[in-house]
JSON list of C-alpha atoms in Angstrom, two decimals:
[
{"chain": "A", "resi": 69, "resn": "UNK", "atom": "CA", "xyz": [92.58, 153.24, 238.67]},
{"chain": "A", "resi": 70, "resn": "UNK", "atom": "CA", "xyz": [96.34, 153.71, 238.75]},
{"chain": "A", "resi": 71, "resn": "UNK", "atom": "CA", "xyz": [95.94, 157.00, 239.90]},
{"chain": "A", "resi": 72, "resn": "UNK", "atom": "CA", "xyz": [93.87, 156.16, 243.26]},
{"chain": "A", "resi": 73, "resn": "UNK", "atom": "CA", "xyz": [96.43, 153.33, 243.64]},
{"chain": "A", "resi": 74, "resn": "UNK", "atom": "CA", "xyz": [99.21, 155.70, 243.58]},
{"chain": "A", "resi": 75, "resn": "UNK", "atom": "CA", "xyz": [97.47, 158.54, 245.88]},
{"chain": "A", "resi": 76, "resn": "UNK", "atom": "CA", "xyz": [96.41, 155.65, 248.91]},
{"chain": "A", "resi": 77, "resn": "UNK", "atom": "CA", "xyz": [100.38, 154.04, 248.73]},
{"chain": "A", "resi": 78, "resn": "UNK", "atom": "CA", "xyz": [101.64, 157.90, 248.94]},
{"chain": "A", "resi": 79, "resn": "UNK", "atom": "CA", "xyz": [99.03, 158.25, 252.35]},
{"chain": "A", "resi": 80, "resn": "UNK", "atom": "CA", "xyz": [100.13, 155.02, 253.40]},
{"chain": "A", "resi": 81, "resn": "UNK", "atom": "CA", "xyz": [96.91, 152.82, 253.04]},
{"chain": "A", "resi": 82, "resn": "UNK", "atom": "CA", "xyz": [98.78, 150.17, 250.90]},
{"chain": "A", "resi": 83, "resn": "UNK", "atom": "CA", "xyz": [96.07, 147.70, 251.15]},
{"chain": "A", "resi": 84, "resn": "UNK", "atom": "CA", "xyz": [93.91, 149.73, 249.65]},
{"chain": "A", "resi": 85, "resn": "UNK", "atom": "CA", "xyz": [95.40, 150.61, 246.97]},
{"chain": "A", "resi": 86, "resn": "UNK", "atom": "CA", "xyz": [96.43, 146.87, 246.26]},
{"chain": "A", "resi": 87, "resn": "UNK", "atom": "CA", "xyz": [92.41, 146.92, 245.67]},
{"chain": "A", "resi": 88, "resn": "UNK", "atom": "CA", "xyz": [92.70, 150.39, 243.47]},
{"chain": "A", "resi": 89, "resn": "UNK", "atom": "CA", "xyz": [96.28, 148.64, 241.82]},
{"chain": "A", "resi": 90, "resn": "UNK", "atom": "CA", "xyz": [93.90, 144.93, 241.23]},
{"chain": "A", "resi": 91, "resn": "UNK", "atom": "CA", "xyz": [91.23, 146.87, 239.83]},
{"chain": "A", "resi": 92, "resn": "UNK", "atom": "CA", "xyz": [93.11, 148.12, 237.21]},
{"chain": "A", "resi": 93, "resn": "UNK", "atom": "CA", "xyz": [94.78, 145.00, 236.28]},
{"chain": "A", "resi": 94, "resn": "UNK", "atom": "CA", "xyz": [90.98, 143.44, 235.81]},
{"chain": "A", "resi": 95, "resn": "UNK", "atom": "CA", "xyz": [90.83, 146.07, 232.93]},
{"chain": "A", "resi": 96, "resn": "UNK", "atom": "CA", "xyz": [94.19, 145.38, 232.09]},
{"chain": "A", "resi": 97, "resn": "UNK", "atom": "CA", "xyz": [96.05, 142.54, 232.81]},
{"chain": "A", "resi": 98, "resn": "UNK", "atom": "CA", "xyz": [99.00, 142.88, 230.89]},
{"chain": "A", "resi": 99, "resn": "UNK", "atom": "CA", "xyz": [100.03, 146.39, 232.29]},
{"chain": "A", "resi": 100, "resn": "UNK", "atom": "CA", "xyz": [103.14, 147.11, 233.19]},
{"chain": "A", "resi": 101, "resn": "UNK", "atom": "CA", "xyz": [103.09, 150.21, 235.44]},
{"chain": "A", "resi": 102, "resn": "UNK", "atom": "CA", "xyz": [100.28, 148.14, 237.44]},
{"chain": "A", "resi": 103, "resn": "UNK", "atom": "CA", "xyz": [101.83, 144.72, 237.64]},
{"chain": "A", "resi": 104, "resn": "UNK", "atom": "CA", "xyz": [105.01, 146.97, 239.52]},
{"chain": "A", "resi": 105, "resn": "UNK", "atom": "CA", "xyz": [102.94, 148.96, 241.36]},
{"chain": "A", "resi": 106, "resn": "UNK", "atom": "CA", "xyz": [101.26, 145.81, 243.04]},
{"chain": "A", "resi": 107, "resn": "UNK", "atom": "CA", "xyz": [104.80, 144.32, 243.63]},
{"chain": "A", "resi": 108, "resn": "UNK", "atom": "CA", "xyz": [106.14, 148.04, 245.31]},
{"chain": "A", "resi": 109, "resn": "UNK", "atom": "CA", "xyz": [103.39, 148.21, 247.45]},
{"chain": "A", "resi": 110, "resn": "UNK", "atom": "CA", "xyz": [103.49, 144.32, 248.44]},
{"chain": "A", "resi": 111, "resn": "UNK", "atom": "CA", "xyz": [106.80, 145.58, 250.20]},
{"chain": "A", "resi": 112, "resn": "UNK", "atom": "CA", "xyz": [105.04, 148.24, 251.35]},
{"chain": "A", "resi": 113, "resn": "UNK", "atom": "CA", "xyz": [102.64, 145.00, 253.11]},
{"chain": "A", "resi": 114, "resn": "UNK", "atom": "CA", "xyz": [105.80, 142.69, 253.67]},
{"chain": "A", "resi": 115, "resn": "UNK", "atom": "CA", "xyz": [104.20, 140.06, 251.10]},
{"chain": "A", "resi": 116, "resn": "UNK", "atom": "CA", "xyz": [108.53, 139.37, 249.76]},
{"chain": "A", "resi": 117, "resn": "UNK", "atom": "CA", "xyz": [106.40, 136.53, 247.89]},
{"chain": "A", "resi": 118, "resn": "UNK", "atom": "CA", "xyz": [104.14, 138.31, 246.44]},
{"chain": "A", "resi": 119, "resn": "UNK", "atom": "CA", "xyz": [107.01, 141.39, 245.43]},
{"chain": "A", "resi": 120, "resn": "UNK", "atom": "CA", "xyz": [108.90, 138.81, 243.78]},
{"chain": "A", "resi": 121, "resn": "UNK", "atom": "CA", "xyz": [105.89, 137.09, 241.22]},
{"chain": "A", "resi": 122, "resn": "UNK", "atom": "CA", "xyz": [104.65, 140.31, 240.54]},
{"chain": "A", "resi": 123, "resn": "UNK", "atom": "CA", "xyz": [107.90, 141.85, 240.03]},
{"chain": "A", "resi": 124, "resn": "UNK", "atom": "CA", "xyz": [109.38, 138.20, 237.89]},
{"chain": "A", "resi": 125, "resn": "UNK", "atom": "CA", "xyz": [106.00, 138.92, 235.91]},
{"chain": "A", "resi": 126, "resn": "UNK", "atom": "CA", "xyz": [107.11, 142.31, 235.16]},
{"chain": "A", "resi": 127, "resn": "UNK", "atom": "CA", "xyz": [110.13, 140.90, 233.26]},
{"chain": "A", "resi": 128, "resn": "UNK", "atom": "CA", "xyz": [108.85, 138.21, 231.55]},
{"chain": "A", "resi": 129, "resn": "UNK", "atom": "CA", "xyz": [106.18, 141.44, 230.39]},
{"chain": "A", "resi": 130, "resn": "UNK", "atom": "CA", "xyz": [108.70, 143.14, 229.67]},
{"chain": "A", "resi": 131, "resn": "UNK", "atom": "CA", "xyz": [112.72, 142.12, 229.89]},
{"chain": "A", "resi": 132, "resn": "UNK", "atom": "CA", "xyz": [113.73, 145.85, 230.12]},
{"chain": "A", "resi": 133, "resn": "UNK", "atom": "CA", "xyz": [112.33, 146.64, 232.38]},
{"chain": "A", "resi": 134, "resn": "UNK", "atom": "CA", "xyz": [114.93, 148.65, 235.23]},
{"chain": "A", "resi": 135, "resn": "UNK", "atom": "CA", "xyz": [112.54, 148.84, 238.14]},
{"chain": "A", "resi": 136, "resn": "UNK", "atom": "CA", "xyz": [111.62, 145.33, 238.35]},
{"chain": "A", "resi": 137, "resn": "UNK", "atom": "CA", "xyz": [115.02, 143.92, 237.91]},
{"chain": "A", "resi": 138, "resn": "UNK", "atom": "CA", "xyz": [116.08, 146.67, 240.93]},
{"chain": "A", "resi": 139, "resn": "UNK", "atom": "CA", "xyz": [112.70, 145.46, 243.17]},
{"chain": "A", "resi": 140, "resn": "UNK", "atom": "CA", "xyz": [113.64, 141.78, 242.49]},
{"chain": "A", "resi": 141, "resn": "UNK", "atom": "CA", "xyz": [117.10, 142.14, 243.42]},
{"chain": "A", "resi": 142, "resn": "UNK", "atom": "CA", "xyz": [116.69, 144.56, 246.31]},
{"chain": "A", "resi": 143, "resn": "UNK", "atom": "CA", "xyz": [113.93, 141.62, 247.97]},
{"chain": "A", "resi": 144, "resn": "UNK", "atom": "CA", "xyz": [116.73, 138.44, 248.73]},
{"chain": "A", "resi": 145, "resn": "UNK", "atom": "CA", "xyz": [120.59, 138.56, 249.06]},
{"chain": "A", "resi": 146, "resn": "UNK", "atom": "CA", "xyz": [121.99, 136.66, 245.92]},
{"chain": "A", "resi": 147, "resn": "UNK", "atom": "CA", "xyz": [124.96, 134.24, 245.81]},
{"chain": "A", "resi": 148, "resn": "UNK", "atom": "CA", "xyz": [126.34, 132.46, 243.61]},
{"chain": "A", "resi": 149, "resn": "UNK", "atom": "CA", "xyz": [123.96, 130.61, 241.46]},
{"chain": "A", "resi": 150, "resn": "UNK", "atom": "CA", "xyz": [122.74, 132.88, 240.13]},
{"chain": "A", "resi": 151, "resn": "UNK", "atom": "CA", "xyz": [125.38, 134.33, 237.96]},
{"chain": "A", "resi": 152, "resn": "UNK", "atom": "CA", "xyz": [122.67, 133.98, 234.71]},
{"chain": "A", "resi": 153, "resn": "UNK", "atom": "CA", "xyz": [120.99, 136.79, 236.74]},
{"chain": "A", "resi": 154, "resn": "UNK", "atom": "CA", "xyz": [124.08, 138.76, 236.49]},
{"chain": "A", "resi": 155, "resn": "UNK", "atom": "CA", "xyz": [124.89, 137.44, 233.10]},
{"chain": "A", "resi": 156, "resn": "UNK", "atom": "CA", "xyz": [121.25, 138.94, 232.40]},
{"chain": "A", "resi": 157, "resn": "UNK", "atom": "CA", "xyz": [122.11, 142.40, 233.93]},
{"chain": "A", "resi": 158, "resn": "UNK", "atom": "CA", "xyz": [125.67, 142.38, 232.14]},
{"chain": "A", "resi": 159, "resn": "UNK", "atom": "CA", "xyz": [123.50, 141.99, 228.87]},
{"chain": "A", "resi": 160, "resn": "UNK", "atom": "CA", "xyz": [121.25, 144.74, 229.28]},
{"chain": "A", "resi": 161, "resn": "UNK", "atom": "CA", "xyz": [124.05, 147.76, 230.01]},
{"chain": "A", "resi": 162, "resn": "UNK", "atom": "CA", "xyz": [125.27, 146.41, 226.90]},
{"chain": "A", "resi": 163, "resn": "UNK", "atom": "CA", "xyz": [123.12, 147.73, 225.39]},
{"chain": "A", "resi": 164, "resn": "UNK", "atom": "CA", "xyz": [122.87, 151.73, 223.39]},
{"chain": "A", "resi": 165, "resn": "UNK", "atom": "CA", "xyz": [118.96, 152.02, 223.91]},
{"chain": "A", "resi": 166, "resn": "UNK", "atom": "CA", "xyz": [119.20, 152.58, 227.35]},
{"chain": "A", "resi": 167, "resn": "UNK", "atom": "CA", "xyz": [117.72, 155.45, 228.76]},
{"chain": "A", "resi": 168, "resn": "UNK", "atom": "CA", "xyz": [119.67, 157.21, 231.86]},
{"chain": "A", "resi": 169, "resn": "UNK", "atom": "CA", "xyz": [117.32, 156.15, 234.91]},
{"chain": "A", "resi": 170, "resn": "UNK", "atom": "CA", "xyz": [117.18, 152.49, 233.40]},
{"chain": "A", "resi": 171, "resn": "UNK", "atom": "CA", "xyz": [120.46, 152.07, 232.96]},
{"chain": "A", "resi": 172, "resn": "UNK", "atom": "CA", "xyz": [121.49, 153.56, 236.77]},
{"chain": "A", "resi": 173, "resn": "UNK", "atom": "CA", "xyz": [118.44, 151.00, 237.67]},
{"chain": "A", "resi": 174, "resn": "UNK", "atom": "CA", "xyz": [120.29, 148.41, 235.78]},
{"chain": "A", "resi": 175, "resn": "UNK", "atom": "CA", "xyz": [123.62, 149.30, 237.78]},
{"chain": "A", "resi": 176, "resn": "UNK", "atom": "CA", "xyz": [121.64, 149.59, 241.13]},
{"chain": "A", "resi": 177, "resn": "UNK", "atom": "CA", "xyz": [120.31, 146.56, 240.39]},
{"chain": "A", "resi": 178, "resn": "UNK", "atom": "CA", "xyz": [123.43, 143.99, 239.36]},
{"chain": "A", "resi": 179, "resn": "UNK", "atom": "CA", "xyz": [125.83, 146.21, 241.73]},
{"chain": "A", "resi": 180, "resn": "UNK", "atom": "CA", "xyz": [123.92, 144.91, 245.09]},
{"chain": "A", "resi": 181, "resn": "UNK", "atom": "CA", "xyz": [123.79, 140.70, 243.62]},
{"chain": "A", "resi": 182, "resn": "UNK", "atom": "CA", "xyz": [127.00, 141.63, 242.55]},
{"chain": "A", "resi": 183, "resn": "UNK", "atom": "CA", "xyz": [128.17, 143.14, 246.58]},
{"chain": "A", "resi": 184, "resn": "UNK", "atom": "CA", "xyz": [125.81, 139.66, 247.56]},
{"chain": "A", "resi": 185, "resn": "UNK", "atom": "CA", "xyz": [127.85, 137.22, 246.03]},
{"chain": "A", "resi": 186, "resn": "UNK", "atom": "CA", "xyz": [131.09, 139.58, 247.48]},
{"chain": "A", "resi": 187, "resn": "UNK", "atom": "CA", "xyz": [132.51, 140.92, 243.86]},
{"chain": "A", "resi": 188, "resn": "UNK", "atom": "CA", "xyz": [132.82, 144.18, 245.89]},
{"chain": "A", "resi": 189, "resn": "UNK", "atom": "CA", "xyz": [134.95, 146.19, 243.25]},
{"chain": "A", "resi": 190, "resn": "UNK", "atom": "CA", "xyz": [132.56, 145.67, 240.45]},
{"chain": "A", "resi": 191, "resn": "UNK", "atom": "CA", "xyz": [129.81, 145.95, 242.84]},
{"chain": "A", "resi": 192, "resn": "UNK", "atom": "CA", "xyz": [131.44, 149.90, 243.43]},
{"chain": "A", "resi": 193, "resn": "UNK", "atom": "CA", "xyz": [131.70, 149.85, 239.53]},
{"chain": "A", "resi": 194, "resn": "UNK", "atom": "CA", "xyz": [128.46, 149.73, 239.24]},
{"chain": "A", "resi": 195, "resn": "UNK", "atom": "CA", "xyz": [127.21, 152.17, 242.24]},
{"chain": "A", "resi": 196, "resn": "UNK", "atom": "CA", "xyz": [129.62, 154.37, 240.75]},
{"chain": "A", "resi": 197, "resn": "UNK", "atom": "CA", "xyz": [128.65, 154.05, 236.97]},
{"chain": "A", "resi": 198, "resn": "UNK", "atom": "CA", "xyz": [124.86, 154.64, 238.45]},
{"chain": "A", "resi": 199, "resn": "UNK", "atom": "CA", "xyz": [125.85, 157.67, 240.53]},
{"chain": "A", "resi": 200, "resn": "UNK", "atom": "CA", "xyz": [128.08, 159.06, 237.75]},
{"chain": "A", "resi": 201, "resn": "UNK", "atom": "CA", "xyz": [125.04, 158.69, 235.35]},
{"chain": "A", "resi": 202, "resn": "UNK", "atom": "CA", "xyz": [123.26, 162.13, 234.68]},
{"chain": "A", "resi": 203, "resn": "UNK", "atom": "CA", "xyz": [119.53, 162.52, 235.66]},
{"chain": "A", "resi": 204, "resn": "UNK", "atom": "CA", "xyz": [117.58, 165.02, 234.97]},
{"chain": "A", "resi": 205, "resn": "UNK", "atom": "CA", "xyz": [116.85, 167.58, 238.09]},
{"chain": "A", "resi": 206, "resn": "UNK", "atom": "CA", "xyz": [114.16, 166.25, 240.71]},
{"chain": "A", "resi": 207, "resn": "UNK", "atom": "CA", "xyz": [111.76, 168.52, 241.53]},
{"chain": "A", "resi": 208, "resn": "UNK", "atom": "CA", "xyz": [109.94, 167.70, 245.45]},
{"chain": "A", "resi": 209, "resn": "UNK", "atom": "CA", "xyz": [107.51, 170.33, 245.67]},
{"chain": "A", "resi": 210, "resn": "UNK", "atom": "CA", "xyz": [106.26, 169.67, 242.26]},
{"chain": "A", "resi": 211, "resn": "UNK", "atom": "CA", "xyz": [105.85, 166.18, 242.47]},
{"chain": "A", "resi": 212, "resn": "UNK", "atom": "CA", "xyz": [104.50, 167.42, 245.69]},
{"chain": "A", "resi": 213, "resn": "UNK", "atom": "CA", "xyz": [101.52, 169.70, 244.35]},
{"chain": "A", "resi": 214, "resn": "UNK", "atom": "CA", "xyz": [101.15, 167.17, 241.67]},
{"chain": "A", "resi": 215, "resn": "UNK", "atom": "CA", "xyz": [100.53, 164.05, 244.78]},
{"chain": "A", "resi": 216, "resn": "UNK", "atom": "CA", "xyz": [97.91, 166.63, 246.49]},
{"chain": "A", "resi": 217, "resn": "UNK", "atom": "CA", "xyz": [96.44, 167.41, 243.78]},
{"chain": "A", "resi": 218, "resn": "UNK", "atom": "CA", "xyz": [95.61, 163.33, 243.25]},
{"chain": "A", "resi": 219, "resn": "UNK", "atom": "CA", "xyz": [94.53, 163.10, 246.60]},
{"chain": "A", "resi": 220, "resn": "UNK", "atom": "CA", "xyz": [92.17, 166.04, 246.36]},
{"chain": "A", "resi": 221, "resn": "UNK", "atom": "CA", "xyz": [91.01, 163.77, 243.39]},
{"chain": "A", "resi": 222, "resn": "UNK", "atom": "CA", "xyz": [90.80, 161.23, 244.88]},
{"chain": "A", "resi": 223, "resn": "UNK", "atom": "CA", "xyz": [89.09, 161.94, 248.20]},
{"chain": "A", "resi": 224, "resn": "UNK", "atom": "CA", "xyz": [85.56, 158.91, 249.09]},
{"chain": "A", "resi": 225, "resn": "UNK", "atom": "CA", "xyz": [83.24, 162.38, 248.67]},
{"chain": "A", "resi": 226, "resn": "UNK", "atom": "CA", "xyz": [85.08, 163.67, 245.19]},
{"chain": "A", "resi": 227, "resn": "UNK", "atom": "CA", "xyz": [85.11, 159.59, 244.34]},
{"chain": "A", "resi": 228, "resn": "UNK", "atom": "CA", "xyz": [80.78, 159.99, 245.47]},
{"chain": "A", "resi": 229, "resn": "UNK", "atom": "CA", "xyz": [80.21, 162.61, 243.46]},
{"chain": "A", "resi": 230, "resn": "UNK", "atom": "CA", "xyz": [81.74, 162.15, 240.17]},
{"chain": "A", "resi": 231, "resn": "UNK", "atom": "CA", "xyz": [79.89, 158.46, 240.69]},
{"chain": "A", "resi": 232, "resn": "UNK", "atom": "CA", "xyz": [76.38, 159.82, 241.40]},
{"chain": "A", "resi": 233, "resn": "UNK", "atom": "CA", "xyz": [76.80, 162.31, 239.16]},
{"chain": "A", "resi": 234, "resn": "UNK", "atom": "CA", "xyz": [77.39, 159.19, 236.02]},
{"chain": "A", "resi": 235, "resn": "UNK", "atom": "CA", "xyz": [74.43, 157.62, 237.28]}
]
């Protein structure tokens, strides 16, 4: 269901993707990837309250979920009342066991929040830190081939053949 939802989301079929992710959630209610996908899809649909709730749920399950931190930081303008969020992100960035993409996401999230709070120099320091982290080279052609294969495997005809063959 996760792969089907991802393919539907990629095709811009966000409402259908939500249905697929909900089916995945029924099977694995505490699966971070499912909840994160529900949050991303809620953003696509403009349901920012649902997105916030899903990102917060991700963080309750895994306080190190950098993708959820990044998504949550982008949902609203932050202010001085968010000092606890700033402190939490700073503590997370002190960890030495973070993978490069996670560290980058956390720097970007903190940079965005600090920028919202008018702490521009500190924000730029985090944006530059995120930029300077070496990442794995992204291969857009490989991603396109993988997504095309998922989409082909998840067409209504292919799914109906799979369903009819298994009954």
